[in-house]
PDB file of C-alpha atoms in Angstrom:
ATOM      1  CA  ALA A1342       0.000   0.000   0.000  1.00 79.00           C
ATOM      2  CA  GLN A1343       1.084   3.543  -0.648  1.00 88.00           C
ATOM      3  CA  LYS A1344       0.687   6.420   1.729  1.00 93.00           C
ATOM      4  CA  VAL A1345       1.642  10.083   1.692  1.00 95.00           C
ATOM      5  CA  THR A1346       1.554  12.173   4.837  1.00 96.00           C
ATOM      6  CA  GLN A1347       1.622  15.936   4.913  1.00 96.00           C
ATOM      7  CA  ALA A1348       1.540  16.665   8.608  1.00 95.00           C
ATOM      8  CA  GLN A1349       1.164  20.419   8.203  1.00 96.00           C
ATOM      9  CA  THR A1350      -2.452  21.230   7.481  1.00 94.00           C
ATOM     10  CA  GLU A1351      -1.985  24.998   7.325  1.00 96.00           C
ATOM     11  CA  ILE A1352       1.007  27.316   7.373  1.00 97.00           C
ATOM     12  CA  SER A1353       0.903  31.086   7.501  1.00 97.00           C
ATOM     13  CA  VAL A1354       3.975  33.232   6.838  1.00 97.00           C
ATOM     14  CA  VAL A1355       4.789  36.828   6.098  1.00 97.00           C
ATOM     15  CA  GLU A1356       6.088  37.755   2.667  1.00 97.00           C
ATOM     16  CA  LYS A1357       9.822  37.182   2.163  1.00 97.00           C
ATOM     17  CA  GLU A1358      10.006  34.474   4.817  1.00 97.00           C
ATOM     18  CA  ASP A1359      11.304  31.057   3.818  1.00 97.00           C
ATOM     19  CA  VAL A1360       8.909  28.167   4.320  1.00 97.00           C
ATOM     20  CA  THR A1361       9.302  24.380   4.141  1.00 97.00           C
ATOM     21  CA  LEU A1362       6.445  22.021   3.412  1.00 98.00           C
ATOM     22  CA  ASP A1363       6.964  18.504   4.728  1.00 97.00           C
ATOM     23  CA  CYS A1364       6.102  15.279   2.940  1.00 98.00           C
ATOM     24  CA  VAL A1365       6.660  11.748   4.222  1.00 98.00           C
ATOM     25  CA  TYR A1366       5.780   8.714   2.135  1.00 97.00           C
ATOM     26  CA  GLU A1367       5.417   4.959   2.462  1.00 95.00           C
ATOM     27  CA  THR A1368       5.726   2.414  -0.316  1.00 92.00           C
ATOM     28  CA  ARG A1369       6.934  -1.142  -0.819  1.00 90.00           C
ATOM     29  CA  ASP A1370       8.033  -0.441  -4.368  1.00 88.00           C
ATOM     30  CA  THR A1371      11.765  -0.086  -4.971  1.00 88.00           C
ATOM     31  CA  THR A1372      11.091   2.112  -7.968  1.00 89.00           C
ATOM     32  CA  TYR A1373       8.714   4.983  -7.387  1.00 92.00           C
ATOM     33  CA  TYR A1374       8.083   8.575  -8.313  1.00 91.00           C
ATOM     34  CA  LEU A1375       7.343  11.567  -6.168  1.00 93.00           C
ATOM     35  CA  PHE A1376       5.550  14.717  -7.250  1.00 94.00           C
ATOM     36  CA  TRP A1377       4.549  18.100  -5.921  1.00 96.00           C
ATOM     37  CA  TYR A1378       1.473  19.909  -7.203  1.00 96.00           C
ATOM     38  CA  LYS A1379       0.196  23.404  -6.484  1.00 96.00           C
ATOM     39  CA  GLN A1380      -3.510  24.257  -6.291  1.00 94.00           C
ATOM     40  CA  PRO A1381      -4.016  28.035  -6.272  1.00 93.00           C
ATOM     41  CA  PRO A1382      -7.364  29.583  -5.286  1.00 89.00           C
ATOM     42  CA  SER A1383      -8.478  29.277  -8.914  1.00 85.00           C
ATOM     43  CA  GLY A1384      -8.637  25.525  -8.316  1.00 85.00           C
ATOM     44  CA  GLU A1385      -6.571  23.966 -11.114  1.00 88.00           C
ATOM     45  CA  LEU A1386      -3.809  21.639  -9.948  1.00 93.00           C
ATOM     46  CA  VAL A1387      -0.461  22.535 -11.450  1.00 93.00           C
ATOM     47  CA  PHE A1388       2.481  20.127 -11.678  1.00 93.00           C
ATOM     48  CA  LEU A1389       5.654  21.492 -10.047  1.00 94.00           C
ATOM     49  CA  ILE A1390       8.244  18.728  -9.923  1.00 91.00           C
ATOM     50  CA  ARG A1391       8.833  15.002 -10.362  1.00 90.00           C
ATOM     51  CA  ARG A1392      11.569  12.923  -8.727  1.00 90.00           C
ATOM     52  CA  ASN A1393      12.350   9.239  -9.180  1.00 88.00           C
ATOM     53  CA  SER A1394      13.549   7.005  -6.382  1.00 90.00           C
ATOM     54  CA  PHE A1395      17.001   6.547  -7.886  1.00 88.00           C
ATOM     55  CA  ASP A1396      17.823  10.216  -7.997  1.00 84.00           C
ATOM     56  CA  GLU A1397      18.448  11.737  -4.599  1.00 80.00           C
ATOM     57  CA  GLN A1398      19.958  14.915  -5.917  1.00 80.00           C
ATOM     58  CA  ASN A1399      18.259  17.949  -4.554  1.00 82.00           C
ATOM     59  CA  GLU A1400      16.808  20.320  -7.076  1.00 83.00           C
ATOM     60  CA  ILE A1401      16.468  24.064  -7.187  1.00 84.00           C
ATOM     61  CA  SER A1402      14.256  26.014  -9.525  1.00 85.00           C
ATOM     62  CA  GLY A1403      14.277  29.708  -8.840  1.00 91.00           C
ATOM     63  CA  ARG A1404      12.837  30.246  -5.362  1.00 93.00           C
ATOM     64  CA  TYR A1405      11.736  26.611  -5.126  1.00 94.00           C
ATOM     65  CA  SER A1406      13.894  23.759  -3.897  1.00 92.00           C
ATOM     66  CA  TRP A1407      13.241  20.143  -3.060  1.00 92.00           C
ATOM     67  CA  ASN A1408      15.040  17.870  -0.607  1.00 93.00           C
ATOM     68  CA  PHE A1409      14.598  14.146  -1.262  1.00 93.00           C
ATOM     69  CA  GLN A1410      15.937  11.794   1.439  1.00 93.00           C
ATOM     70  CA  LYS A1411      15.286   8.071   1.005  1.00 92.00           C
ATOM     71  CA  SER A1412      16.679   7.323   4.458  1.00 92.00           C
ATOM     72  CA  THR A1413      13.806   9.201   6.068  1.00 95.00           C
ATOM     73  CA  SER A1414      11.272   8.671   3.242  1.00 95.00           C
ATOM     74  CA  SER A1415      10.828  12.389   2.904  1.00 96.00           C
ATOM     75  CA  PHE A1416      10.460  14.758  -0.009  1.00 95.00           C
ATOM     76  CA  ASN A1417      10.279  18.265   1.417  1.00 96.00           C
ATOM     77  CA  PHE A1418       9.606  21.433  -0.510  1.00 96.00           C
ATOM     78  CA  THR A1419      11.090  24.812   0.394  1.00 96.00           C
ATOM     79  CA  ILE A1420      10.022  28.197  -0.917  1.00 96.00           C
ATOM     80  CA  THR A1421      12.624  30.898  -0.398  1.00 96.00           C
ATOM     81  CA  ALA A1422      11.598  34.534  -0.004  1.00 97.00           C
ATOM     82  CA  SER A1423       7.894  33.677  -0.226  1.00 97.00           C
ATOM     83  CA  GLN A1424       5.492  35.885  -2.132  1.00 97.00           C
ATOM     84  CA  VAL A1425       1.756  36.435  -1.874  1.00 96.00           C
ATOM     85  CA  VAL A1426       1.312  34.592  -5.183  1.00 95.00           C
ATOM     86  CA  ASP A1427       2.699  31.472  -3.524  1.00 97.00           C
ATOM     87  CA  SER A1428      -0.493  31.231  -1.476  1.00 97.00           C
ATOM     88  CA  ALA A1429      -2.071  27.922  -2.442  1.00 97.00           C
ATOM     89  CA  VAL A1430      -2.655  24.366  -1.344  1.00 95.00           C
ATOM     90  CA  TYR A1431       0.381  22.219  -2.050  1.00 97.00           C
ATOM     91  CA  PHE A1432       0.053  18.481  -2.554  1.00 96.00           C
ATOM     92  CA  CYS A1433       2.749  15.857  -2.389  1.00 97.00           C
ATOM     93  CA  ALA A1434       2.030  12.670  -4.355  1.00 95.00           C
ATOM     94  CA  LEU A1435       3.529   9.219  -4.862  1.00 93.00           C
ATOM     95  CA  ASN A1436       3.334   6.768  -7.742  1.00 89.00           C
ATOM     96  CA  GLY A1437       4.775   3.323  -7.138  1.00 82.00           C
ATOM     97  CA  GLY A1438       6.495   1.862 -10.154  1.00 69.00           C
ATOM     98  CA  SER A1439       4.250  -1.201 -10.071  1.00 66.00           C
ATOM     99  CA  ASN A1440       1.027   0.695 -10.573  1.00 67.00           C
ATOM    100  CA  TYR A1441      -0.201   3.920 -12.052  1.00 76.00           C
ATOM    101  CA  LYS A1442      -2.342   5.157  -9.192  1.00 81.00           C
ATOM    102  CA  LEU A1443      -1.053   8.499  -7.977  1.00 87.00           C
ATOM    103  CA  THR A1444      -1.611   8.729  -4.231  1.00 90.00           C
ATOM    104  CA  PHE A1445      -1.879  12.226  -2.821  1.00 93.00           C
ATOM    105  CA  GLY A1446      -1.320  13.623   0.625  1.00 94.00           C
ATOM    106  CA  LYS A1447      -4.084  15.736   2.147  1.00 93.00           C
ATOM    107  CA  GLY A1448      -2.294  18.928   1.198  1.00 95.00           C
ATOM    108  CA  THR A1449      -0.861  21.910   3.034  1.00 96.00           C
ATOM    109  CA  LEU A1450      -2.594  25.270   2.799  1.00 96.00           C
ATOM    110  CA  LEU A1451       0.072  27.955   2.577  1.00 98.00           C
ATOM    111  CA  THR A1452      -0.960  31.538   3.171  1.00 97.00           C
ATOM    112  CA  VAL A1453       1.596  34.247   2.493  1.00 97.00           C
ATOM    113  CA  ASN A1454       0.589  37.550   4.023  1.00 96.00           C
ATOM    114  CA  PRO A1455       1.861  40.884   2.702  1.00 95.00           C
TER     115      PRO A1455
ATOM    116  CA  GLY G 633      -2.339  23.768 -26.704  1.00 54.00           C
ATOM    117  CA  ALA G 634      -5.640  22.689 -25.189  1.00 81.00           C
ATOM    118  CA  GLY G 635      -5.578  21.308 -21.696  1.00 92.00           C
ATOM    119  CA  VAL G 636      -7.934  18.884 -19.991  1.00 95.00           C
ATOM    120  CA  SER G 637     -11.489  20.101 -20.347  1.00 96.00           C
ATOM    121  CA  GLN G 638     -14.286  19.214 -17.939  1.00 97.00           C
ATOM    122  CA  SER G 639     -17.969  19.954 -18.138  1.00 96.00           C
ATOM    123  CA  PRO G 640     -20.062  21.189 -16.557  1.00 97.00           C
ATOM    124  CA  SER G 641     -17.969  23.362 -14.259  1.00 96.00           C
ATOM    125  CA  ASN G 642     -20.777  23.410 -11.717  1.00 97.00           C
ATOM    126  CA  LYS G 643     -23.691  21.062 -11.210  1.00 97.00           C
ATOM    127  CA  VAL G 644     -26.452  21.315  -8.643  1.00 98.00           C
ATOM    128  CA  THR G 645     -28.751  18.338  -8.424  1.00 97.00           C
ATOM    129  CA  GLU G 646     -31.420  16.974  -6.159  1.00 97.00           C
ATOM    130  CA  LYS G 647     -30.777  13.948  -4.017  1.00 97.00           C
ATOM    131  CA  GLY G 648     -31.716  10.794  -5.874  1.00 97.00           C
ATOM    132  CA  LYS G 649     -31.084  12.144  -9.370  1.00 98.00           C
ATOM    133  CA  ASP G 650     -28.410  10.782 -11.712  1.00 98.00           C
ATOM    134  CA  VAL G 651     -25.581  12.998 -12.977  1.00 98.00           C
ATOM    135  CA  GLU G 652     -23.008  12.703 -15.743  1.00 98.00           C
ATOM    136  CA  LEU G 653     -19.681  14.471 -15.664  1.00 98.00           C
ATOM    137  CA  ARG G 654     -17.570  14.755 -18.799  1.00 97.00           C
ATOM    138  CA  CYS G 655     -13.837  14.895 -19.360  1.00 97.00           C
ATOM    139  CA  ASP G 656     -11.915  15.653 -22.564  1.00 96.00           C
ATOM    140  CA  PRO G 657      -8.264  14.704 -22.037  1.00 95.00           C
ATOM    141  CA  ILE G 658      -5.260  16.208 -23.754  1.00 95.00           C
ATOM    142  CA  SER G 659      -4.939  14.827 -27.263  1.00 92.00           C
ATOM    143  CA  GLY G 660      -2.509  11.912 -27.399  1.00 90.00           C
ATOM    144  CA  HIS G 661      -2.624  11.170 -23.689  1.00 92.00           C
ATOM    145  CA  THR G 662      -3.313   7.488 -23.174  1.00 91.00           C
ATOM    146  CA  ALA G 663      -4.019   7.590 -19.447  1.00 92.00           C
ATOM    147  CA  LEU G 664      -7.059   9.193 -17.857  1.00 95.00           C
ATOM    148  CA  TYR G 665      -7.859   9.503 -14.168  1.00 95.00           C
ATOM    149  CA  TRP G 666     -10.810  10.617 -12.072  1.00 97.00           C
ATOM    150  CA  TYR G 667     -10.250  11.969  -8.577  1.00 96.00           C
ATOM    151  CA  ARG G 668     -12.637  13.417  -6.023  1.00 96.00           C
ATOM    152  CA  GLN G 669     -11.744  16.324  -3.795  1.00 94.00           C
ATOM    153  CA  SER G 670     -13.892  16.892  -0.755  1.00 90.00           C
ATOM    154  CA  LEU G 671     -13.378  19.777   1.638  1.00 80.00           C
ATOM    155  CA  GLY G 672     -10.331  19.083   3.759  1.00 68.00           C
ATOM    156  CA  GLN G 673      -9.981  15.544   2.441  1.00 72.00           C
ATOM    157  CA  GLY G 674      -7.291  15.840  -0.196  1.00 82.00           C
ATOM    158  CA  LEU G 675      -7.628  13.988  -3.483  1.00 91.00           C
ATOM    159  CA  GLU G 676      -9.314  10.615  -3.500  1.00 92.00           C
ATOM    160  CA  PHE G 677      -8.557   8.296  -6.432  1.00 92.00           C
ATOM    161  CA  LEU G 678     -11.662   6.979  -8.167  1.00 96.00           C
ATOM    162  CA  ILE G 679     -10.756   5.274 -11.438  1.00 95.00           C
ATOM    163  CA  TYR G 680      -7.940   4.984 -13.984  1.00 92.00           C
ATOM    164  CA  PHE G 681      -8.014   4.186 -17.706  1.00 93.00           C
ATOM    165  CA  GLN G 682      -4.925   3.253 -19.710  1.00 90.00           C
ATOM    166  CA  GLY G 683      -5.288   2.664 -23.436  1.00 85.00           C
ATOM    167  CA  ASN G 684      -7.411  -0.396 -24.164  1.00 84.00           C
ATOM    168  CA  SER G 685      -6.667  -2.106 -20.851  1.00 87.00           C
ATOM    169  CA  ALA G 686      -9.370  -2.838 -18.321  1.00 89.00           C
ATOM    170  CA  PRO G 687      -9.805   0.192 -16.065  1.00 91.00           C
ATOM    171  CA  ASP G 688      -8.674   0.221 -12.452  1.00 91.00           C
ATOM    172  CA  LYS G 689     -11.960   0.825 -10.645  1.00 93.00           C
ATOM    173  CA  SER G 690     -10.610   0.162  -7.174  1.00 91.00           C
ATOM    174  CA  GLY G 691     -11.342   3.671  -5.921  1.00 93.00           C
ATOM    175  CA  LEU G 692     -15.017   3.880  -6.802  1.00 96.00           C
ATOM    176  CA  PRO G 693     -16.823   4.321  -3.475  1.00 94.00           C
ATOM    177  CA  SER G 694     -19.985   2.419  -4.356  1.00 95.00           C
ATOM    178  CA  ASP G 695     -21.810   0.736  -7.214  1.00 96.00           C
ATOM    179  CA  ARG G 696     -23.659   4.000  -7.811  1.00 97.00           C
ATOM    180  CA  PHE G 697     -20.462   5.271  -9.439  1.00 97.00           C
ATOM    181  CA  SER G 698     -19.369   4.194 -12.900  1.00 97.00           C
ATOM    182  CA  ALA G 699     -17.184   5.564 -15.659  1.00 96.00           C
ATOM    183  CA  GLU G 700     -16.609   4.969 -19.326  1.00 95.00           C
ATOM    184  CA  ARG G 701     -13.980   6.054 -21.759  1.00 94.00           C
ATOM    185  CA  THR G 702     -15.070   5.925 -25.361  1.00 85.00           C
ATOM    186  CA  GLY G 703     -12.615   5.547 -28.211  1.00 81.00           C
ATOM    187  CA  GLY G 704      -9.700   6.023 -25.864  1.00 76.00           C
ATOM    188  CA  SER G 705     -10.518   9.690 -25.493  1.00 90.00           C
ATOM    189  CA  VAL G 706     -13.543  11.299 -23.828  1.00 95.00           C
ATOM    190  CA  SER G 707     -14.619   9.941 -20.460  1.00 97.00           C
ATOM    191  CA  THR G 708     -17.910  10.171 -18.597  1.00 97.00           C
ATOM    192  CA  LEU G 709     -18.286   9.665 -14.858  1.00 98.00           C
ATOM    193  CA  THR G 710     -21.845   8.755 -13.889  1.00 98.00           C
ATOM    194  CA  ILE G 711     -23.250   8.924 -10.391  1.00 98.00           C
ATOM    195  CA  GLN G 712     -26.636   7.303  -9.957  1.00 98.00           C
ATOM    196  CA  ARG G 713     -29.124   8.146  -7.208  1.00 98.00           C
ATOM    197  CA  THR G 714     -26.934  10.928  -5.881  1.00 98.00           C
ATOM    198  CA  GLN G 715     -26.553  11.408  -2.147  1.00 97.00           C
ATOM    199  CA  GLN G 716     -25.526  14.511  -0.231  1.00 96.00           C
ATOM    200  CA  GLU G 717     -22.177  12.926   0.628  1.00 94.00           C
ATOM    201  CA  ASP G 718     -21.400  12.853  -3.105  1.00 96.00           C
ATOM    202  CA  SER G 719     -21.036  16.641  -3.034  1.00 96.00           C
ATOM    203  CA  ALA G 720     -17.428  17.387  -3.953  1.00 97.00           C
ATOM    204  CA  VAL G 721     -15.205  18.606  -6.761  1.00 96.00           C
ATOM    205  CA  TYR G 722     -14.609  15.882  -9.322  1.00 97.00           C
ATOM    206  CA  LEU G 723     -11.256  16.234 -11.046  1.00 97.00           C
ATOM    207  CA  CYS G 724     -10.173  14.609 -14.260  1.00 97.00           C
ATOM    208  CA  ALA G 725      -6.533  14.268 -15.283  1.00 96.00           C
ATOM    209  CA  SER G 726      -4.662  12.799 -18.206  1.00 94.00           C
ATOM    210  CA  SER G 727      -1.071  11.787 -18.817  1.00 92.00           C
ATOM    211  CA  ARG G 728       1.156  10.136 -21.401  1.00 89.00           C
ATOM    212  CA  GLY G 729       0.769   6.891 -19.491  1.00 82.00           C
ATOM    213  CA  GLU G 730       4.197   6.148 -18.053  1.00 79.00           C
ATOM    214  CA  PRO G 731       4.362   5.997 -14.241  1.00 72.00           C
ATOM    215  CA  ASN G 732       6.684   8.978 -14.157  1.00 79.00           C
ATOM    216  CA  SER G 733       4.446  11.095 -16.357  1.00 85.00           C
ATOM    217  CA  PRO G 734       2.967  14.057 -14.539  1.00 89.00           C
ATOM    218  CA  LEU G 735      -0.794  14.328 -14.512  1.00 92.00           C
ATOM    219  CA  HIS G 736      -2.436  17.289 -16.174  1.00 94.00           C
ATOM    220  CA  PHE G 737      -5.641  18.253 -14.408  1.00 95.00           C
ATOM    221  CA  GLY G 738      -8.790  19.924 -15.575  1.00 95.00           C
ATOM    222  CA  ASN G 739     -10.534  22.619 -13.570  1.00 93.00           C
ATOM    223  CA  GLY G 740     -12.974  20.126 -12.139  1.00 95.00           C
ATOM    224  CA  THR G 741     -16.739  19.853 -11.791  1.00 97.00           C
ATOM    225  CA  ARG G 742     -18.170  21.129  -8.531  1.00 96.00           C
ATOM    226  CA  LEU G 743     -21.112  18.874  -7.691  1.00 97.00           C
ATOM    227  CA  THR G 744     -23.644  19.953  -5.098  1.00 97.00           C
ATOM    228  CA  VAL G 745     -26.378  17.535  -4.085  1.00 97.00           C
ATOM    229  CA  THR G 746     -29.278  19.222  -2.311  1.00 96.00           C
TER     230      THR G 746
END
């Protein structure tokens, strides 16, 4: 069985603060894929990043960075110098290599206040 | 290019009525998913279609729910004898079909059962 846990239900920060969204996963597959999606107030889920289980290199894209650690089964997402436009619900998701069912966490509502 | 299109965007129905929700995936995408998003509940997997293979219906919550995908393209999710607990946003997504392919989501259908 697959499981994704996002322990932080809601986070509120002030603009320009750094914020880290936690994601912990469980899977029995040796090959798997991890994703982060953003759901702004408009409602449409937007793909942010994909990581496979064999690549533990951290990735940075502008103000976004991701820290994948197999040893702790975590795939955390950090936003540096947050902006109001970052306000959204962020979902972490897992797809085991043996099936195509993408399992989502319950999401973290991030509010960035001006 | 065109994204995933869902219709209607909003649907209000009376308890006990049947409803049909439609999804037009991105052209060329072989995989199609239906998810349900209830308030505070994250995304719940409903059903998955991949090419001509038998669909994975393991997430359908009851036999009142069914889905079809005609010609490997358009999909219809049908809910019979709707109940108030069916009220949610129903999201459709498509992908190229590999397990590492990101899902592209539509804007969803907000279903309200009165």
